[in-house]
PDB file of C-alpha atoms in Angstrom:
ATOM      1  CA  UNK A 265      60.939-175.591-120.295  1.00  0.00           C
ATOM      2  CA  UNK A 266      62.972-173.081-118.461  1.00  0.00           C
ATOM      3  CA  UNK A 267      66.528-173.815-117.519  1.00  0.00           C
ATOM      4  CA  UNK A 268      67.693-173.972-114.441  1.00  0.00           C
ATOM      5  CA  UNK A 269      68.981-170.274-112.868  1.00  0.00           C
ATOM      6  CA  UNK A 270      66.712-168.855-115.352  1.00  0.00           C
ATOM      7  CA  UNK A 271      64.803-165.645-114.031  1.00  0.00           C
ATOM      8  CA  UNK A 272      61.283-164.017-114.950  1.00  0.00           C
ATOM      9  CA  UNK A 273      62.471-160.514-115.741  1.00  0.00           C
ATOM     10  CA  UNK A 274      60.384-157.377-115.952  1.00  0.00           C
ATOM     11  CA  UNK A 275      61.513-153.899-117.794  1.00  0.00           C
ATOM     12  CA  UNK A 276      60.309-151.064-115.853  1.00  0.00           C
ATOM     13  CA  UNK A 277      60.952-148.293-118.414  1.00  0.00           C
ATOM     14  CA  UNK A 278      61.407-149.375-121.551  1.00  0.00           C
ATOM     15  CA  UNK A 279      63.590-146.394-122.931  1.00  0.00           C
ATOM     16  CA  UNK A 280      66.772-146.961-124.854  1.00  0.00           C
ATOM     17  CA  UNK A 281      68.876-148.772-121.891  1.00  0.00           C
ATOM     18  CA  UNK A 282      66.233-150.717-120.663  1.00  0.00           C
ATOM     19  CA  UNK A 283      64.897-152.311-123.818  1.00  0.00           C
ATOM     20  CA  UNK A 284      68.511-153.230-125.131  1.00  0.00           C
ATOM     21  CA  UNK A 285      69.422-154.766-121.537  1.00  0.00           C
ATOM     22  CA  UNK A 286      66.125-156.745-121.601  1.00  0.00           C
ATOM     23  CA  UNK A 287      66.980-158.177-125.020  1.00  0.00           C
ATOM     24  CA  UNK A 288      70.380-159.020-124.016  1.00  0.00           C
ATOM     25  CA  UNK A 289      69.175-161.032-120.897  1.00  0.00           C
ATOM     26  CA  UNK A 290      66.587-162.587-123.089  1.00  0.00           C
ATOM     27  CA  UNK A 291      69.087-163.521-125.337  1.00  0.00           C
ATOM     28  CA  UNK A 292      70.910-165.261-122.392  1.00  0.00           C
ATOM     29  CA  UNK A 293      68.225-167.231-121.763  1.00  0.00           C
ATOM     30  CA  UNK A 294      65.948-165.377-119.391  1.00  0.00           C
ATOM     31  CA  UNK A 295      62.257-164.627-119.649  1.00  0.00           C
ATOM     32  CA  UNK A 296      60.841-161.321-120.049  1.00  0.00           C
ATOM     33  CA  UNK A 297      57.440-161.284-118.621  1.00  0.00           C
ATOM     34  CA  UNK A 298      56.529-157.765-118.842  1.00  0.00           C
ATOM     35  CA  UNK A 299      57.694-154.273-119.633  1.00  0.00           C
ATOM     36  CA  UNK A 300      56.266-150.616-118.999  1.00  0.00           C
ATOM     37  CA  UNK A 301      56.136-148.003-121.854  1.00  0.00           C
ATOM     38  CA  UNK A 302      54.035-145.072-121.821  1.00  0.00           C
ATOM     39  CA  UNK A 303      55.551-143.255-125.054  1.00  0.00           C
ATOM     40  CA  UNK A 304      54.953-144.378-128.758  1.00  0.00           C
ATOM     41  CA  UNK A 305      58.947-144.765-128.844  1.00  0.00           C
ATOM     42  CA  UNK A 306      59.053-147.165-125.837  1.00  0.00           C
ATOM     43  CA  UNK A 307      56.540-149.020-127.192  1.00  0.00           C
ATOM     44  CA  UNK A 308      58.164-149.033-130.474  1.00  0.00           C
ATOM     45  CA  UNK A 309      61.425-150.508-128.690  1.00  0.00           C
ATOM     46  CA  UNK A 310      59.463-153.022-127.343  1.00  0.00           C
ATOM     47  CA  UNK A 311      57.839-154.233-130.259  1.00  0.00           C
ATOM     48  CA  UNK A 312      61.469-154.178-131.979  1.00  0.00           C
ATOM     49  CA  UNK A 313      63.587-155.468-129.210  1.00  0.00           C
ATOM     50  CA  UNK A 314      61.153-157.491-127.028  1.00  0.00           C
ATOM     51  CA  UNK A 315      58.991-158.852-129.765  1.00  0.00           C
ATOM     52  CA  UNK A 316      55.957-160.514-127.964  1.00  0.00           C
ATOM     53  CA  UNK A 317      56.550-159.258-124.376  1.00  0.00           C
ATOM     54  CA  UNK A 318      53.101-157.678-122.834  1.00  0.00           C
ATOM     55  CA  UNK A 319      53.158-154.001-121.900  1.00  0.00           C
ATOM     56  CA  UNK A 320      51.869-153.913-118.543  1.00  0.00           C
ATOM     57  CA  UNK A 321      51.361-151.493-115.403  1.00  0.00           C
ATOM     58  CA  UNK A 322      54.609-151.180-113.093  1.00  0.00           C
ATOM     59  CA  UNK A 323      52.833-152.807-109.772  1.00  0.00           C
ATOM     60  CA  UNK A 324      51.632-155.709-112.171  1.00  0.00           C
ATOM     61  CA  UNK A 325      55.233-156.000-113.547  1.00  0.00           C
ATOM     62  CA  UNK A 326      56.984-156.002-110.196  1.00  0.00           C
ATOM     63  CA  UNK A 327      54.508-158.866-109.128  1.00  0.00           C
ATOM     64  CA  UNK A 328      55.384-160.937-112.081  1.00  0.00           C
ATOM     65  CA  UNK A 329      59.199-160.703-112.096  1.00  0.00           C
ATOM     66  CA  UNK A 330      62.067-162.261-110.041  1.00  0.00           C
ATOM     67  CA  UNK A 331      64.237-159.377-111.152  1.00  0.00           C
ATOM     68  CA  UNK A 332      63.230-156.002-111.956  1.00  0.00           C
ATOM     69  CA  UNK A 333      65.066-153.726-114.391  1.00  0.00           C
ATOM     70  CA  UNK A 334      64.172-150.382-112.919  1.00  0.00           C
ATOM     71  CA  UNK A 335      65.527-148.355-116.206  1.00  0.00           C
ATOM     72  CA  UNK A 336      64.096-144.831-115.549  1.00  0.00           C
ATOM     73  CA  UNK A 337      66.179-141.451-115.337  1.00  0.00           C
ATOM     74  CA  UNK A 338      68.206-141.333-112.340  1.00  0.00           C
ATOM     75  CA  UNK A 339      65.908-138.626-110.668  1.00  0.00           C
ATOM     76  CA  UNK A 340      62.916-140.912-110.698  1.00  0.00           C
ATOM     77  CA  UNK A 341      64.532-144.215-109.344  1.00  0.00           C
ATOM     78  CA  UNK A 342      64.073-143.287-105.683  1.00  0.00           C
ATOM     79  CA  UNK A 343      60.128-141.950-106.215  1.00  0.00           C
ATOM     80  CA  UNK A 344      59.369-145.093-108.253  1.00  0.00           C
ATOM     81  CA  UNK A 345      60.863-147.139-105.675  1.00  0.00           C
ATOM     82  CA  UNK A 346      58.944-145.624-102.949  1.00  0.00           C
ATOM     83  CA  UNK A 347      55.613-145.447-105.003  1.00  0.00           C
ATOM     84  CA  UNK A 348      55.941-149.219-105.646  1.00  0.00           C
ATOM     85  CA  UNK A 349      56.430-149.971-101.935  1.00  0.00           C
ATOM     86  CA  UNK A 350      53.545-147.631-101.019  1.00  0.00           C
ATOM     87  CA  UNK A 351      51.628-150.082-102.864  1.00  0.00           C
ATOM     88  CA  UNK A 352      53.238-153.118-101.393  1.00  0.00           C
ATOM     89  CA  UNK A 353      54.573-154.225-104.762  1.00  0.00           C
ATOM     90  CA  UNK A 354      57.904-155.372-103.827  1.00  0.00           C
ATOM     91  CA  UNK A 355      58.673-158.899-101.965  1.00  0.00           C
ATOM     92  CA  UNK A 356      61.366-160.466 -99.876  1.00  0.00           C
ATOM     93  CA  UNK A 357      64.248-162.050-102.243  1.00  0.00           C
ATOM     94  CA  UNK A 358      63.060-160.046-105.532  1.00  0.00           C
ATOM     95  CA  UNK A 359      66.363-158.620-107.321  1.00  0.00           C
ATOM     96  CA  UNK A 360      65.625-155.043-108.246  1.00  0.00           C
ATOM     97  CA  UNK A 361      68.300-153.521-110.620  1.00  0.00           C
ATOM     98  CA  UNK A 362      68.853-149.772-111.405  1.00  0.00           C
ATOM     99  CA  UNK A 363      71.267-148.964-114.077  1.00  0.00           C
ATOM    100  CA  UNK A 364      72.248-145.221-113.176  1.00  0.00           C
ATOM    101  CA  UNK A 365      75.920-144.575-112.844  1.00  0.00           C
ATOM    102  CA  UNK A 366      75.604-141.694-110.225  1.00  0.00           C
ATOM    103  CA  UNK A 367      73.737-143.812-107.581  1.00  0.00           C
ATOM    104  CA  UNK A 368      74.728-146.682-105.733  1.00  0.00           C
ATOM    105  CA  UNK A 369      72.041-149.099-103.999  1.00  0.00           C
ATOM    106  CA  UNK A 370      70.835-146.474-101.748  1.00  0.00           C
ATOM    107  CA  UNK A 371      68.694-145.127-104.350  1.00  0.00           C
ATOM    108  CA  UNK A 372      66.435-148.580-103.825  1.00  0.00           C
ATOM    109  CA  UNK A 373      66.200-147.938 -99.949  1.00  0.00           C
ATOM    110  CA  UNK A 374      62.604-148.558-100.210  1.00  0.00           C
ATOM    111  CA  UNK A 375      62.602-151.683-101.990  1.00  0.00           C
ATOM    112  CA  UNK A 376      65.374-152.779 -99.696  1.00  0.00           C
ATOM    113  CA  UNK A 377      63.091-152.252 -96.648  1.00  0.00           C
ATOM    114  CA  UNK A 378      60.751-154.582 -98.190  1.00  0.00           C
ATOM    115  CA  UNK A 379      63.319-157.364 -98.361  1.00  0.00           C
ATOM    116  CA  UNK A 380      64.213-156.988-101.915  1.00  0.00           C
ATOM    117  CA  UNK A 381      67.692-157.407-103.115  1.00  0.00           C
ATOM    118  CA  UNK A 382      69.601-154.519-104.666  1.00  0.00           C
ATOM    119  CA  UNK A 383      72.045-154.120-107.592  1.00  0.00           C
ATOM    120  CA  UNK A 384      73.329-151.061-109.113  1.00  0.00           C
ATOM    121  CA  UNK A 385      74.642-152.241-112.818  1.00  0.00           C
ATOM    122  CA  UNK A 386      75.571-149.069-115.040  1.00  0.00           C
ATOM    123  CA  UNK A 387      76.889-149.825-118.600  1.00  0.00           C
ATOM    124  CA  UNK A 388      79.560-147.541-119.678  1.00  0.00           C
ATOM    125  CA  UNK A 389      78.681-146.740-123.033  1.00  0.00           C
ATOM    126  CA  UNK A 390      75.968-144.921-125.054  1.00  0.00           C
ATOM    127  CA  UNK A 391      72.951-146.293-126.225  1.00  0.00           C
ATOM    128  CA  UNK A 392      70.956-145.780-129.693  1.00  0.00           C
ATOM    129  CA  UNK A 393      68.146-148.108-128.444  1.00  0.00           C
ATOM    130  CA  UNK A 394      68.362-150.432-131.288  1.00  0.00           C
ATOM    131  CA  UNK A 395      69.548-153.995-131.908  1.00  0.00           C
ATOM    132  CA  UNK A 396      73.149-152.198-132.846  1.00  0.00           C
ATOM    133  CA  UNK A 397      73.633-151.985-129.017  1.00  0.00           C
ATOM    134  CA  UNK A 398      73.315-155.565-128.317  1.00  0.00           C
ATOM    135  CA  UNK A 399      76.820-156.432-130.205  1.00  0.00           C
ATOM    136  CA  UNK A 400      78.291-153.339-128.596  1.00  0.00           C
ATOM    137  CA  UNK A 401      77.834-154.415-125.320  1.00  0.00           C
ATOM    138  CA  UNK A 402      80.500-157.089-125.730  1.00  0.00           C
ATOM    139  CA  UNK A 403      82.999-154.152-125.657  1.00  0.00           C
ATOM    140  CA  UNK A 404      81.300-152.368-122.497  1.00  0.00           C
ATOM    141  CA  UNK A 405      82.560-152.293-119.069  1.00  0.00           C
ATOM    142  CA  UNK A 406      79.770-152.274-116.352  1.00  0.00           C
ATOM    143  CA  UNK A 407      79.941-150.796-113.293  1.00  0.00           C
ATOM    144  CA  UNK A 408      78.531-153.062-110.285  1.00  0.00           C
ATOM    145  CA  UNK A 409      77.700-152.075-106.945  1.00  0.00           C
ATOM    146  CA  UNK A 410      76.035-154.293-104.498  1.00  0.00           C
ATOM    147  CA  UNK A 411      75.986-155.665-100.876  1.00  0.00           C
ATOM    148  CA  UNK A 412      79.048-158.252-100.876  1.00  0.00           C
ATOM    149  CA  UNK A 413      76.880-161.185-100.738  1.00  0.00           C
ATOM    150  CA  UNK A 414      74.850-159.811-103.882  1.00  0.00           C
ATOM    151  CA  UNK A 415      78.113-159.124-106.061  1.00  0.00           C
ATOM    152  CA  UNK A 416      78.746-162.340-107.684  1.00  0.00           C
ATOM    153  CA  UNK A 417      74.858-162.017-108.969  1.00  0.00           C
ATOM    154  CA  UNK A 418      75.377-158.573-110.401  1.00  0.00           C
ATOM    155  CA  UNK A 419      78.719-159.917-111.824  1.00  0.00           C
ATOM    156  CA  UNK A 420      76.978-162.820-113.451  1.00  0.00           C
ATOM    157  CA  UNK A 421      74.478-160.620-115.059  1.00  0.00           C
ATOM    158  CA  UNK A 422      76.780-158.573-116.775  1.00  0.00           C
ATOM    159  CA  UNK A 423      78.866-161.413-118.095  1.00  0.00           C
ATOM    160  CA  UNK A 424      75.560-163.141-119.433  1.00  0.00           C
ATOM    161  CA  UNK A 425      74.802-159.855-121.341  1.00  0.00           C
ATOM    162  CA  UNK A 426      78.401-159.928-122.736  1.00  0.00           C
ATOM    163  CA  UNK A 427      80.045-157.142-120.601  1.00  0.00           C
ATOM    164  CA  UNK A 428      82.952-156.952-118.119  1.00  0.00           C
ATOM    165  CA  UNK A 429      82.060-156.217-114.635  1.00  0.00           C
ATOM    166  CA  UNK A 430      84.188-153.416-112.779  1.00  0.00           C
ATOM    167  CA  UNK A 431      83.011-153.192-108.920  1.00  0.00           C
ATOM    168  CA  UNK A 432      82.473-149.689-107.682  1.00  0.00           C
ATOM    169  CA  UNK A 433      81.872-148.936-103.978  1.00  0.00           C
ATOM    170  CA  UNK A 434      78.380-147.108-103.543  1.00  0.00           C
ATOM    171  CA  UNK A 435      80.306-144.229-102.003  1.00  0.00           C
ATOM    172  CA  UNK A 436      82.292-143.798-105.197  1.00  0.00           C
ATOM    173  CA  UNK A 437      79.636-143.862-107.733  1.00  0.00           C
ATOM    174  CA  UNK A 438      79.210-140.059-107.965  1.00  0.00           C
ATOM    175  CA  UNK A 439      83.047-139.568-108.778  1.00  0.00           C
ATOM    176  CA  UNK A 440      82.801-142.757-111.160  1.00  0.00           C
ATOM    177  CA  UNK A 441      80.079-141.204-113.031  1.00  0.00           C
ATOM    178  CA  UNK A 442      81.522-137.612-113.107  1.00  0.00           C
ATOM    179  CA  UNK A 443      84.686-138.851-114.822  1.00  0.00           C
ATOM    180  CA  UNK A 444      82.656-140.511-117.239  1.00  0.00           C
ATOM    181  CA  UNK A 445      80.783-137.563-118.162  1.00  0.00           C
ATOM    182  CA  UNK A 446      83.728-135.428-118.205  1.00  0.00           C
ATOM    183  CA  UNK A 447      85.484-137.849-120.416  1.00  0.00           C
ATOM    184  CA  UNK A 448      82.725-138.349-122.782  1.00  0.00           C
ATOM    185  CA  UNK A 449      80.043-135.807-122.601  1.00  0.00           C
ATOM    186  CA  UNK A 450      82.194-132.850-122.481  1.00  0.00           C
ATOM    187  CA  UNK A 451      84.417-133.951-125.372  1.00  0.00           C
ATOM    188  CA  UNK A 452      81.318-133.902-127.391  1.00  0.00           C
ATOM    189  CA  UNK A 453      80.962-130.291-126.261  1.00  0.00           C
ATOM    190  CA  UNK A 454      84.609-129.376-127.171  1.00  0.00           C
ATOM    191  CA  UNK A 455      84.185-130.947-130.686  1.00  0.00           C
ATOM    192  CA  UNK A 456      80.803-129.054-131.264  1.00  0.00           C
ATOM    193  CA  UNK A 457      82.136-125.809-130.388  1.00  0.00           C
ATOM    194  CA  UNK A 458      85.261-126.560-132.572  1.00  0.00           C
ATOM    195  CA  UNK A 459      83.091-127.454-135.507  1.00  0.00           C
ATOM    196  CA  UNK A 460      80.984-124.493-135.063  1.00  0.00           C
ATOM    197  CA  UNK A 461      84.150-122.410-135.093  1.00  0.00           C
ATOM    198  CA  UNK A 462      85.271-123.831-138.068  1.00  0.00           C
ATOM    199  CA  UNK A 463      81.937-123.457-139.976  1.00  0.00           C
ATOM    200  CA  UNK A 464      81.921-119.625-138.878  1.00  0.00           C
ATOM    201  CA  UNK A 465      84.973-119.190-141.262  1.00  0.00           C
ATOM    202  CA  UNK A 466      83.590-121.099-143.927  1.00  0.00           C
ATOM    203  CA  UNK A 467      84.867-124.671-143.522  1.00  0.00           C
ATOM    204  CA  UNK A 468      82.152-126.741-144.942  1.00  0.00           C
ATOM    205  CA  UNK A 469      82.919-130.231-143.528  1.00  0.00           C
ATOM    206  CA  UNK A 470      84.379-129.420-140.002  1.00  0.00           C
ATOM    207  CA  UNK A 471      84.508-133.091-139.241  1.00  0.00           C
ATOM    208  CA  UNK A 472      87.039-134.054-141.975  1.00  0.00           C
ATOM    209  CA  UNK A 473      89.373-131.428-140.496  1.00  0.00           C
ATOM    210  CA  UNK A 474      88.985-132.410-136.741  1.00  0.00           C
ATOM    211  CA  UNK A 475      88.510-135.938-137.274  1.00  0.00           C
ATOM    212  CA  UNK A 476      92.025-137.245-137.537  1.00  0.00           C
ATOM    213  CA  UNK A 477      93.503-134.993-134.798  1.00  0.00           C
ATOM    214  CA  UNK A 478      90.477-135.695-132.510  1.00  0.00           C
ATOM    215  CA  UNK A 479      90.908-139.400-132.739  1.00  0.00           C
ATOM    216  CA  UNK A 480      94.569-139.263-132.584  1.00  0.00           C
ATOM    217  CA  UNK A 481      94.403-137.025-129.319  1.00  0.00           C
ATOM    218  CA  UNK A 482      91.744-139.405-127.689  1.00  0.00           C
ATOM    219  CA  UNK A 483      93.494-142.479-128.443  1.00  0.00           C
ATOM    220  CA  UNK A 484      97.013-140.974-127.312  1.00  0.00           C
ATOM    221  CA  UNK A 485      95.276-139.824-124.065  1.00  0.00           C
ATOM    222  CA  UNK A 486      93.749-143.499-123.342  1.00  0.00           C
ATOM    223  CA  UNK A 487      97.052-145.102-124.269  1.00  0.00           C
ATOM    224  CA  UNK A 488      98.690-142.800-121.776  1.00  0.00           C
ATOM    225  CA  UNK A 489      96.120-142.922-119.038  1.00  0.00           C
ATOM    226  CA  UNK A 490      95.925-141.766-116.265  1.00  0.00           C
ATOM    227  CA  UNK A 491      98.887-139.360-116.715  1.00  0.00           C
ATOM    228  CA  UNK A 492      98.355-138.551-120.144  1.00  0.00           C
ATOM    229  CA  UNK A 493     101.134-135.706-120.625  1.00  0.00           C
ATOM    230  CA  UNK A 494     103.176-137.614-123.131  1.00  0.00           C
ATOM    231  CA  UNK A 495      99.996-137.026-125.580  1.00  0.00           C
ATOM    232  CA  UNK A 496      99.683-133.710-124.889  1.00  0.00           C
ATOM    233  CA  UNK A 497     100.213-131.216-128.011  1.00  0.00           C
ATOM    234  CA  UNK A 498      99.561-127.389-128.935  1.00  0.00           C
ATOM    235  CA  UNK A 499     100.582-124.033-127.557  1.00  0.00           C
ATOM    236  CA  UNK A 500     100.228-124.990-123.882  1.00  0.00           C
ATOM    237  CA  UNK A 501     103.098-127.287-123.893  1.00  0.00           C
ATOM    238  CA  UNK A 502     105.223-125.485-126.393  1.00  0.00           C
ATOM    239  CA  UNK A 503     104.730-122.312-124.032  1.00  0.00           C
ATOM    240  CA  UNK A 504     103.246-120.465-126.612  1.00  0.00           C
ATOM    241  CA  UNK A 505     101.504-117.570-124.790  1.00  0.00           C
ATOM    242  CA  UNK A 506     101.441-115.356-127.862  1.00  0.00           C
ATOM    243  CA  UNK A 507      99.450-118.067-129.855  1.00  0.00           C
ATOM    244  CA  UNK A 508      96.986-118.406-126.780  1.00  0.00           C
ATOM    245  CA  UNK A 509      96.384-115.006-126.760  1.00  0.00           C
ATOM    246  CA  UNK A 510      95.411-114.973-130.775  1.00  0.00           C
ATOM    247  CA  UNK A 511      93.030-117.550-129.930  1.00  0.00           C
ATOM    248  CA  UNK A 512      91.394-115.582-127.115  1.00  0.00           C
ATOM    249  CA  UNK A 513      91.147-112.632-129.244  1.00  0.00           C
ATOM    250  CA  UNK A 514      89.403-114.995-132.019  1.00  0.00           C
ATOM    251  CA  UNK A 515      87.079-116.146-129.823  1.00  0.00           C
ATOM    252  CA  UNK A 516      86.048-112.979-127.901  1.00  0.00           C
ATOM    253  CA  UNK A 517      82.577-112.991-129.865  1.00  0.00           C
ATOM    254  CA  UNK A 518      81.631-116.413-128.820  1.00  0.00           C
ATOM    255  CA  UNK A 519      81.490-115.987-125.137  1.00  0.00           C
ATOM    256  CA  UNK A 520      80.544-119.872-124.285  1.00  0.00           C
ATOM    257  CA  UNK A 521      83.446-121.232-126.432  1.00  0.00           C
ATOM    258  CA  UNK A 522      85.943-118.676-125.172  1.00  0.00           C
ATOM    259  CA  UNK A 523      84.747-119.803-121.573  1.00  0.00           C
ATOM    260  CA  UNK A 524      85.446-123.159-122.375  1.00  0.00           C
ATOM    261  CA  UNK A 525      88.851-122.651-123.840  1.00  0.00           C
ATOM    262  CA  UNK A 526      90.135-120.738-120.939  1.00  0.00           C
ATOM    263  CA  UNK A 527      88.995-123.284-118.562  1.00  0.00           C
ATOM    264  CA  UNK A 528      90.582-126.198-120.357  1.00  0.00           C
ATOM    265  CA  UNK A 529      93.701-124.384-121.358  1.00  0.00           C
ATOM    266  CA  UNK A 530      94.293-123.657-117.531  1.00  0.00           C
ATOM    267  CA  UNK A 531      93.664-127.536-116.709  1.00  0.00           C
ATOM    268  CA  UNK A 532      95.992-128.611-119.725  1.00  0.00           C
ATOM    269  CA  UNK A 533      98.729-126.071-118.307  1.00  0.00           C
ATOM    270  CA  UNK A 534      98.465-127.564-114.850  1.00  0.00           C
ATOM    271  CA  UNK A 535      98.844-131.140-116.265  1.00  0.00           C
ATOM    272  CA  UNK A 536     101.631-129.934-118.410  1.00  0.00           C
ATOM    273  CA  UNK A 537     103.292-128.418-115.691  1.00  0.00           C
ATOM    274  CA  UNK A 538     102.818-131.205-112.952  1.00  0.00           C
ATOM    275  CA  UNK A 539     104.051-133.857-116.000  1.00  0.00           C
ATOM    276  CA  UNK A 540     107.152-131.819-116.700  1.00  0.00           C
ATOM    277  CA  UNK A 541     106.384-130.599-120.248  1.00  0.00           C
ATOM    278  CA  UNK A 542     106.713-127.063-118.917  1.00  0.00           C
ATOM    279  CA  UNK A 543     108.589-125.101-116.557  1.00  0.00           C
ATOM    280  CA  UNK A 544     107.325-122.808-113.859  1.00  0.00           C
ATOM    281  CA  UNK A 545     108.244-119.421-115.905  1.00  0.00           C
ATOM    282  CA  UNK A 546     106.099-120.755-119.189  1.00  0.00           C
ATOM    283  CA  UNK A 547     103.474-122.121-116.824  1.00  0.00           C
ATOM    284  CA  UNK A 548     103.008-118.366-115.299  1.00  0.00           C
ATOM    285  CA  UNK A 549     103.322-116.622-118.554  1.00  0.00           C
ATOM    286  CA  UNK A 550     100.221-118.808-120.012  1.00  0.00           C
ATOM    287  CA  UNK A 551      98.080-118.431-116.845  1.00  0.00           C
ATOM    288  CA  UNK A 552      98.696-114.577-117.084  1.00  0.00           C
ATOM    289  CA  UNK A 553      97.883-114.614-120.799  1.00  0.00           C
ATOM    290  CA  UNK A 554      94.606-116.601-120.129  1.00  0.00           C
ATOM    291  CA  UNK A 555      93.650-113.952-117.288  1.00  0.00           C
ATOM    292  CA  UNK A 556      90.268-113.978-115.550  1.00  0.00           C
ATOM    293  CA  UNK A 557      87.042-115.066-117.225  1.00  0.00           C
TER     294      UNK A 557
END
């Protein structure tokens, strides 16, 4: 017998995020009544994480569920919600949740027009799409956006999954998501470029060289956030324009890395100047050395 407050949940899009969140909600006692999955990878995830849950068509799933996890790529949220609305699938009082960081509840406009209750819940973590993610949810912050009367529902769902809810206004979602992408994805890009540069000069295990430095730098920046000027190191905060010039020459045959180096060095110089780590003369010298792309 179901416990009071348990929901019939449908996972519309059993990708890495949907299957894991569905499994987390199932672990919390909710009933996963169905999932959609077209690719072999999605069906394998359903078997692994949502064992026994039937694979059904989207309109059938929405018809069975009290809460629909609409875990599709960002650009598909509006079209899928609209398509289901055209079929009359949504119903008043039904909860629909998307997990995009970029969008607030406005992406669910067609479901809202049919009386559905919209929630935007974004876990600020990466997903492997395996059971390993279930334990990592306990360390994750989830951005939640919803009309004020529905915020307690969004927050309760996050807590049930083991996460910590953080309320973000709909209008602030793009800025929130940009911060996460810049602070996480772009770090991966920088480390990848640095690793490739070390490999080019014959370093066999770039990760061993970069690892301690990168970990210490990121941990220092997180500790000092949002200012982070105390953790800045390197030629910019030393005012060492000659070293920067040597770096630019060494990267001349790697245009993508050179472009990224210049952009981040300028941003670092701005941060160092505003935080008092370098003076105006050193700043001007560094900017002149960096030149124009």
